[in-house]
Short mmCIF file of N, CA and C in Angstrom, two decimals:
data_model
loop_
_atom_site.label_atom_id
_atom_site.label_comp_id
_atom_site.label_asym_id
_atom_site.label_seq_id
_atom_site.Cartn_x
_atom_site.Cartn_y
_atom_site.Cartn_z
N UNK A 1 0.88 -1.23 0.02
CA UNK A 1 -0.04 -0.04 0.07
C UNK A 1 0.89 1.34 0.01
N UNK A 2 0.56 2.11 -0.86
CA UNK A 2 1.31 3.38 -0.90
C UNK A 2 0.75 4.33 -0.04
N UNK A 3 1.59 5.01 0.82
CA UNK A 3 1.10 5.90 1.89
C UNK A 3 1.40 7.33 1.57
N UNK A 4 2.18 7.61 0.54
CA UNK A 4 2.35 9.05 0.14
C UNK A 4 1.02 9.73 -0.18
N UNK A 5 0.71 10.69 0.56
CA UNK A 5 -0.51 11.37 0.16
C UNK A 5 -1.80 10.89 0.90
N UNK A 6 -1.66 9.69 1.68
CA UNK A 6 -2.74 9.06 2.24
C UNK A 6 -3.02 9.65 3.69
N UNK A 7 -4.28 9.79 4.05
CA UNK A 7 -4.69 10.01 5.33
C UNK A 7 -4.70 8.81 6.13
N UNK A 8 -3.96 8.75 7.31
CA UNK A 8 -3.75 7.45 8.14
C UNK A 8 -4.18 7.64 9.39
N UNK A 9 -4.74 6.63 9.97
CA UNK A 9 -5.19 6.53 11.37
C UNK A 9 -4.12 5.62 11.99
N UNK A 10 -3.41 5.96 13.08
CA UNK A 10 -2.40 5.25 13.71
C UNK A 10 -2.94 4.67 14.92
N UNK A 11 -2.80 3.38 15.19
CA UNK A 11 -3.33 2.51 16.27
C UNK A 11 -2.11 1.84 17.03
N UNK A 12 -2.09 2.08 18.32
CA UNK A 12 -1.26 1.39 19.20
C UNK A 12 -1.88 0.35 20.14
N UNK A 13 -1.25 -0.71 20.41
CA UNK A 13 -1.68 -1.72 21.20
C UNK A 13 -0.52 -1.94 22.20
N UNK A 14 -0.59 -1.57 23.50
CA UNK A 14 0.40 -1.59 24.46
C UNK A 14 0.10 -2.33 25.78
N UNK A 15 1.02 -2.93 26.48
CA UNK A 15 0.97 -3.40 27.82
C UNK A 15 0.91 -2.28 28.69
N UNK A 16 0.36 -2.29 29.78
CA UNK A 16 0.41 -1.30 30.79
C UNK A 16 1.80 -1.19 31.26
N UNK A 17 2.58 -2.10 31.11
CA UNK A 17 4.08 -2.06 31.63
C UNK A 17 4.88 -1.06 30.72
N UNK A 18 4.35 -0.87 29.54
CA UNK A 18 5.11 0.05 28.49
C UNK A 18 4.87 1.44 28.87
N UNK A 19 5.79 2.14 29.58
CA UNK A 19 5.65 3.38 29.99
C UNK A 19 6.00 4.44 28.87
N UNK A 20 6.57 4.04 27.90
CA UNK A 20 6.95 4.97 26.71
C UNK A 20 5.99 4.90 25.56
N UNK A 21 4.77 4.51 25.77
CA UNK A 21 3.87 4.23 24.68
C UNK A 21 3.63 5.63 23.74
N UNK A 22 3.57 6.72 24.46
CA UNK A 22 3.44 7.97 23.81
C UNK A 22 4.72 8.18 22.75
N UNK A 23 5.85 7.85 23.40
CA UNK A 23 7.05 8.14 22.46
C UNK A 23 7.06 7.04 21.33
N UNK A 24 6.62 5.91 21.52
CA UNK A 24 6.52 5.00 20.43
C UNK A 24 5.48 5.35 19.38
N UNK A 25 4.34 5.88 19.93
CA UNK A 25 3.39 6.39 18.90
C UNK A 25 3.94 7.60 18.06
N UNK A 26 4.59 8.44 18.83
CA UNK A 26 5.21 9.68 18.19
C UNK A 26 6.13 9.20 17.13
N UNK A 27 7.09 8.24 17.51
CA UNK A 27 8.08 7.77 16.48
C UNK A 27 7.44 7.18 15.25
N UNK A 28 6.40 6.42 15.52
CA UNK A 28 5.65 5.83 14.40
C UNK A 28 5.02 6.80 13.51
N UNK A 29 4.38 7.73 14.05
CA UNK A 29 3.76 8.96 13.37
C UNK A 29 4.84 9.69 12.55
N UNK A 30 6.03 9.93 13.18
CA UNK A 30 7.04 10.53 12.48
C UNK A 30 7.57 9.68 11.18
N UNK A 31 7.64 8.43 11.39
CA UNK A 31 8.12 7.52 10.30
C UNK A 31 7.05 7.61 9.27
N UNK A 32 5.85 7.51 9.53
CA UNK A 32 4.76 7.53 8.46
C UNK A 32 4.69 8.81 7.80
N UNK A 33 4.93 9.89 8.56
CA UNK A 33 4.91 11.22 7.98
C UNK A 33 6.16 11.39 7.02
N UNK A 34 7.23 10.85 7.35
CA UNK A 34 8.37 10.89 6.42
C UNK A 34 8.18 10.03 5.23
N UNK A 35 7.19 9.11 5.16
CA UNK A 35 6.84 8.41 3.96
C UNK A 35 5.76 9.01 3.22
N UNK A 36 5.37 10.20 3.69
CA UNK A 36 4.31 11.07 2.91
C UNK A 36 2.97 11.02 3.40
N UNK A 37 2.67 10.21 4.38
CA UNK A 37 1.36 10.01 5.04
C UNK A 37 0.96 11.17 5.94
N UNK A 38 -0.28 11.47 5.95
CA UNK A 38 -0.84 12.47 7.04
C UNK A 38 -1.58 11.75 8.03
N UNK A 39 -1.12 11.95 9.30
CA UNK A 39 -1.78 11.22 10.44
C UNK A 39 -3.03 12.04 10.77
N UNK A 40 -4.17 11.50 10.65
CA UNK A 40 -5.35 12.23 10.94
C UNK A 40 -6.04 11.81 12.26
N UNK A 41 -5.41 10.84 12.98
CA UNK A 41 -5.89 10.42 14.19
C UNK A 41 -5.03 9.34 14.87
N UNK A 42 -5.21 9.18 16.23
CA UNK A 42 -4.35 8.18 16.94
C UNK A 42 -5.41 7.52 17.89
N UNK A 43 -5.20 6.29 17.99
CA UNK A 43 -6.03 5.47 18.95
C UNK A 43 -5.05 4.50 19.70
N UNK A 44 -5.16 4.43 21.04
CA UNK A 44 -4.37 3.53 21.82
C UNK A 44 -5.28 2.60 22.64
N UNK A 45 -4.84 1.16 22.65
CA UNK A 45 -5.49 0.31 23.53
C UNK A 45 -4.37 -0.23 24.46
N UNK A 46 -4.63 -0.06 25.80
CA UNK A 46 -3.68 -0.53 26.74
C UNK A 46 -4.18 -1.77 27.39
N UNK A 47 -3.38 -2.74 27.65
CA UNK A 47 -3.74 -4.08 28.26
C UNK A 47 -3.01 -4.14 29.60
N UNK A 48 -3.79 -4.56 30.56
CA UNK A 48 -3.24 -4.86 31.82
C UNK A 48 -3.38 -3.65 32.83
N UNK A 49 -4.09 -2.66 32.44
CA UNK A 49 -4.39 -1.38 33.30
C UNK A 49 -5.14 -1.82 34.59
N UNK A 50 -6.15 -2.73 34.25
CA UNK A 50 -7.05 -3.18 35.38
C UNK A 50 -6.50 -4.47 35.96
N UNK A 51 -6.91 -4.82 37.16
CA UNK A 51 -6.51 -5.95 37.90
C UNK A 51 -6.73 -7.20 36.97
N UNK A 52 -7.90 -7.23 36.29
CA UNK A 52 -8.08 -8.57 35.49
C UNK A 52 -7.36 -8.70 34.26
N UNK A 53 -6.71 -7.53 33.83
CA UNK A 53 -5.98 -7.59 32.52
C UNK A 53 -4.45 -7.99 32.81
N UNK A 54 -4.04 -7.80 34.15
CA UNK A 54 -2.58 -7.92 34.37
C UNK A 54 -2.05 -9.31 33.99
N UNK A 55 -2.83 -10.34 34.26
CA UNK A 55 -2.37 -11.79 33.96
C UNK A 55 -2.34 -12.02 32.47
N UNK A 56 -3.02 -11.18 31.60
CA UNK A 56 -3.20 -11.52 30.20
C UNK A 56 -2.51 -10.50 29.31
N UNK A 57 -1.52 -9.71 29.94
CA UNK A 57 -0.94 -8.65 29.18
C UNK A 57 -0.19 -8.96 27.83
N UNK A 58 0.26 -10.16 27.77
CA UNK A 58 1.02 -10.53 26.55
C UNK A 58 0.00 -11.07 25.48
N UNK A 59 -1.32 -11.19 25.72
CA UNK A 59 -2.28 -11.75 24.86
C UNK A 59 -2.96 -10.55 24.23
N UNK A 60 -3.53 -10.86 23.06
CA UNK A 60 -4.35 -9.71 22.35
C UNK A 60 -5.81 -9.91 23.00
N UNK A 61 -6.45 -8.77 23.00
CA UNK A 61 -7.84 -8.83 23.59
C UNK A 61 -8.67 -9.73 22.68
N UNK A 62 -8.39 -9.85 21.45
CA UNK A 62 -9.27 -10.58 20.59
C UNK A 62 -8.22 -11.33 19.50
N UNK A 63 -8.38 -12.54 19.25
CA UNK A 63 -7.53 -13.14 18.23
C UNK A 63 -7.97 -12.70 16.81
N UNK A 64 -9.26 -12.19 16.76
CA UNK A 64 -9.74 -11.82 15.47
C UNK A 64 -9.27 -10.44 15.09
N UNK A 65 -9.23 -9.52 16.17
CA UNK A 65 -9.02 -8.07 15.86
C UNK A 65 -7.92 -7.41 16.66
N UNK A 66 -7.24 -8.14 17.45
CA UNK A 66 -6.17 -7.67 18.40
C UNK A 66 -6.76 -6.84 19.43
N UNK A 67 -7.77 -5.93 19.21
CA UNK A 67 -8.34 -5.03 20.16
C UNK A 67 -9.54 -5.54 20.69
N UNK A 68 -10.04 -4.79 21.85
CA UNK A 68 -11.34 -5.09 22.38
C UNK A 68 -12.40 -4.79 21.40
N UNK A 69 -13.67 -5.32 21.48
CA UNK A 69 -14.72 -4.96 20.65
C UNK A 69 -15.13 -3.65 20.81
N UNK A 70 -15.03 -3.13 21.98
CA UNK A 70 -15.46 -1.67 22.17
C UNK A 70 -14.33 -0.74 21.44
N UNK A 71 -13.13 -1.02 21.59
CA UNK A 71 -12.08 -0.28 20.91
C UNK A 71 -12.26 -0.34 19.38
N UNK A 72 -12.57 -1.36 18.87
CA UNK A 72 -12.87 -1.54 17.46
C UNK A 72 -13.91 -0.77 17.07
N UNK A 73 -14.99 -0.63 17.80
CA UNK A 73 -16.10 0.25 17.47
C UNK A 73 -15.68 1.62 17.45
N UNK A 74 -14.96 2.05 18.60
CA UNK A 74 -14.45 3.39 18.59
C UNK A 74 -13.58 3.76 17.43
N UNK A 75 -12.63 2.82 16.97
CA UNK A 75 -11.76 3.01 15.89
C UNK A 75 -12.47 3.15 14.66
N UNK A 76 -13.56 2.32 14.42
CA UNK A 76 -14.45 2.45 13.20
C UNK A 76 -14.98 3.78 13.18
N UNK A 77 -15.61 4.34 14.22
CA UNK A 77 -16.10 5.68 14.32
C UNK A 77 -15.07 6.83 13.96
N UNK A 78 -13.95 6.66 14.57
CA UNK A 78 -12.87 7.63 14.17
C UNK A 78 -12.44 7.53 12.79
N UNK A 79 -12.34 6.33 12.29
CA UNK A 79 -12.01 6.09 10.81
C UNK A 79 -13.04 6.75 9.88
N UNK A 80 -14.26 6.64 10.25
CA UNK A 80 -15.40 7.15 9.45
C UNK A 80 -15.34 8.66 9.51
N UNK A 81 -15.19 9.20 10.72
CA UNK A 81 -15.16 10.64 10.99
C UNK A 81 -14.01 11.31 10.27
N UNK A 82 -12.90 10.72 10.18
CA UNK A 82 -11.73 11.28 9.60
C UNK A 82 -11.57 10.92 8.06
N UNK A 83 -12.38 10.06 7.61
CA UNK A 83 -12.34 9.45 6.24
C UNK A 83 -10.89 8.93 5.87
N UNK A 84 -10.24 8.43 6.97
CA UNK A 84 -8.85 7.86 6.72
C UNK A 84 -8.81 6.93 5.59
N UNK A 85 -7.70 6.92 4.78
CA UNK A 85 -7.47 6.00 3.58
C UNK A 85 -6.96 4.55 4.15
N UNK A 86 -6.29 4.65 5.25
CA UNK A 86 -5.71 3.35 5.85
C UNK A 86 -5.57 3.55 7.40
N UNK A 87 -5.53 2.36 7.96
CA UNK A 87 -5.34 2.27 9.41
C UNK A 87 -4.07 1.44 9.65
N UNK A 88 -3.03 2.11 10.25
CA UNK A 88 -1.74 1.51 10.49
C UNK A 88 -1.58 1.24 11.94
N UNK A 89 -1.31 -0.14 12.24
CA UNK A 89 -1.10 -0.66 13.57
C UNK A 89 0.35 -0.64 13.93
N UNK A 90 0.80 -0.19 15.10
CA UNK A 90 2.13 -0.23 15.62
C UNK A 90 2.49 -1.66 15.80
N UNK A 91 1.62 -2.48 16.33
CA UNK A 91 1.82 -3.78 16.73
C UNK A 91 1.69 -4.66 15.44
N UNK A 92 2.29 -5.80 15.44
CA UNK A 92 2.16 -6.72 14.20
C UNK A 92 0.67 -7.27 14.21
N UNK A 93 0.23 -7.60 13.01
CA UNK A 93 -1.07 -8.13 12.94
C UNK A 93 -0.97 -9.48 12.18
N UNK A 94 -1.74 -10.49 12.61
CA UNK A 94 -1.77 -11.80 11.91
C UNK A 94 -2.53 -11.50 10.56
N UNK A 95 -2.51 -12.46 9.66
CA UNK A 95 -3.16 -12.32 8.37
C UNK A 95 -4.67 -12.22 8.60
N UNK A 96 -5.14 -13.09 9.48
CA UNK A 96 -6.53 -13.09 9.94
C UNK A 96 -7.06 -11.71 10.47
N UNK A 97 -6.21 -11.13 11.44
CA UNK A 97 -6.52 -9.85 11.96
C UNK A 97 -6.63 -8.70 10.99
N UNK A 98 -5.62 -8.83 10.13
CA UNK A 98 -5.62 -7.80 8.96
C UNK A 98 -6.77 -7.84 8.15
N UNK A 99 -7.17 -9.13 7.85
CA UNK A 99 -8.31 -9.32 6.90
C UNK A 99 -9.65 -8.78 7.59
N UNK A 100 -9.83 -9.16 8.89
CA UNK A 100 -11.04 -8.85 9.63
C UNK A 100 -11.17 -7.34 9.85
N UNK A 101 -10.09 -6.88 10.29
CA UNK A 101 -9.99 -5.33 10.46
C UNK A 101 -10.15 -4.51 9.20
N UNK A 102 -9.54 -5.00 8.10
CA UNK A 102 -9.86 -4.29 6.84
C UNK A 102 -11.37 -4.34 6.50
N UNK A 103 -11.91 -5.51 6.70
CA UNK A 103 -13.48 -5.50 6.33
C UNK A 103 -14.27 -4.76 7.37
N UNK A 104 -13.94 -4.84 8.65
CA UNK A 104 -14.68 -4.06 9.62
C UNK A 104 -14.52 -2.61 9.56
N UNK A 105 -13.29 -2.02 9.28
CA UNK A 105 -13.07 -0.65 9.11
C UNK A 105 -13.40 -0.12 7.68
N UNK A 106 -13.50 -0.91 6.77
CA UNK A 106 -13.80 -0.40 5.43
C UNK A 106 -12.49 0.23 4.74
N UNK A 107 -11.43 0.05 5.23
CA UNK A 107 -10.17 0.54 4.69
C UNK A 107 -9.08 -0.39 5.00
N UNK A 108 -7.94 -0.30 4.25
CA UNK A 108 -6.86 -1.37 4.50
C UNK A 108 -6.26 -1.08 6.00
N UNK A 109 -6.15 -2.29 6.64
CA UNK A 109 -5.64 -2.24 7.93
C UNK A 109 -4.18 -3.05 7.75
N UNK A 110 -3.12 -2.40 8.21
CA UNK A 110 -1.77 -3.04 7.97
C UNK A 110 -0.91 -2.61 9.33
N UNK A 111 0.09 -3.39 9.38
CA UNK A 111 1.04 -3.06 10.47
C UNK A 111 2.23 -2.27 10.01
N UNK A 112 2.80 -1.53 10.94
CA UNK A 112 3.93 -0.68 10.53
C UNK A 112 5.08 -1.59 10.00
N UNK A 113 5.20 -2.77 10.57
CA UNK A 113 6.12 -3.69 9.98
C UNK A 113 5.92 -4.02 8.49
N UNK A 114 4.68 -4.13 8.10
CA UNK A 114 4.37 -4.32 6.71
C UNK A 114 4.76 -3.14 5.84
N UNK A 115 4.44 -1.96 6.40
CA UNK A 115 4.70 -0.64 5.63
C UNK A 115 6.33 -0.58 5.45
N UNK A 116 7.03 -0.94 6.54
CA UNK A 116 8.48 -1.02 6.32
C UNK A 116 9.00 -1.99 5.26
N UNK A 117 8.48 -3.17 5.34
CA UNK A 117 8.85 -4.21 4.35
C UNK A 117 8.55 -3.81 2.98
N UNK A 118 7.35 -3.33 2.69
CA UNK A 118 6.95 -2.89 1.36
C UNK A 118 7.81 -1.73 0.95
N UNK A 119 8.22 -0.81 1.80
CA UNK A 119 9.05 0.25 1.40
C UNK A 119 10.42 -0.17 0.90
N UNK A 120 10.89 -1.31 1.56
CA UNK A 120 12.19 -1.82 1.26
C UNK A 120 12.04 -2.70 0.06
N UNK A 121 10.91 -2.88 -0.49
CA UNK A 121 10.69 -3.78 -1.76
C UNK A 121 10.64 -5.19 -1.43
N UNK A 122 10.41 -5.52 -0.14
CA UNK A 122 10.27 -6.96 0.40
C UNK A 122 8.83 -7.34 0.54
N UNK A 123 8.46 -8.59 0.40
CA UNK A 123 7.11 -8.98 0.69
C UNK A 123 6.74 -8.63 2.07
N UNK A 124 5.36 -8.35 2.15
CA UNK A 124 4.90 -7.94 3.49
C UNK A 124 4.97 -8.96 4.63
N UNK A 125 5.09 -10.15 4.24
CA UNK A 125 5.18 -11.22 5.24
C UNK A 125 6.43 -12.02 5.04
#
């Protein structure tokens, strides 16, 4: 996917133990901007903030979407409001997650890893 000139929604999924998640999001936004994308919104899902999530911090909320169902609904609303051309996840996505998120959000959902690989002329996977 070509990002030059594209409006992009940036999504981060982080453990509550990750203290520098804002810095990671800023670095990802800077990298995408350097590739010609316009960041039109940011969404973050944190895992392990509540007592119930602490034991599951290394796991995705959902094997289908990585994120919780509520966060996916929020993300879909932001995507629609901004009319973003693509949704880029800082975290890696499985093929299934990418397919489900692309269908749910109505725009391509890719990981930053995939963006980097494609920019280097390598296969996304």
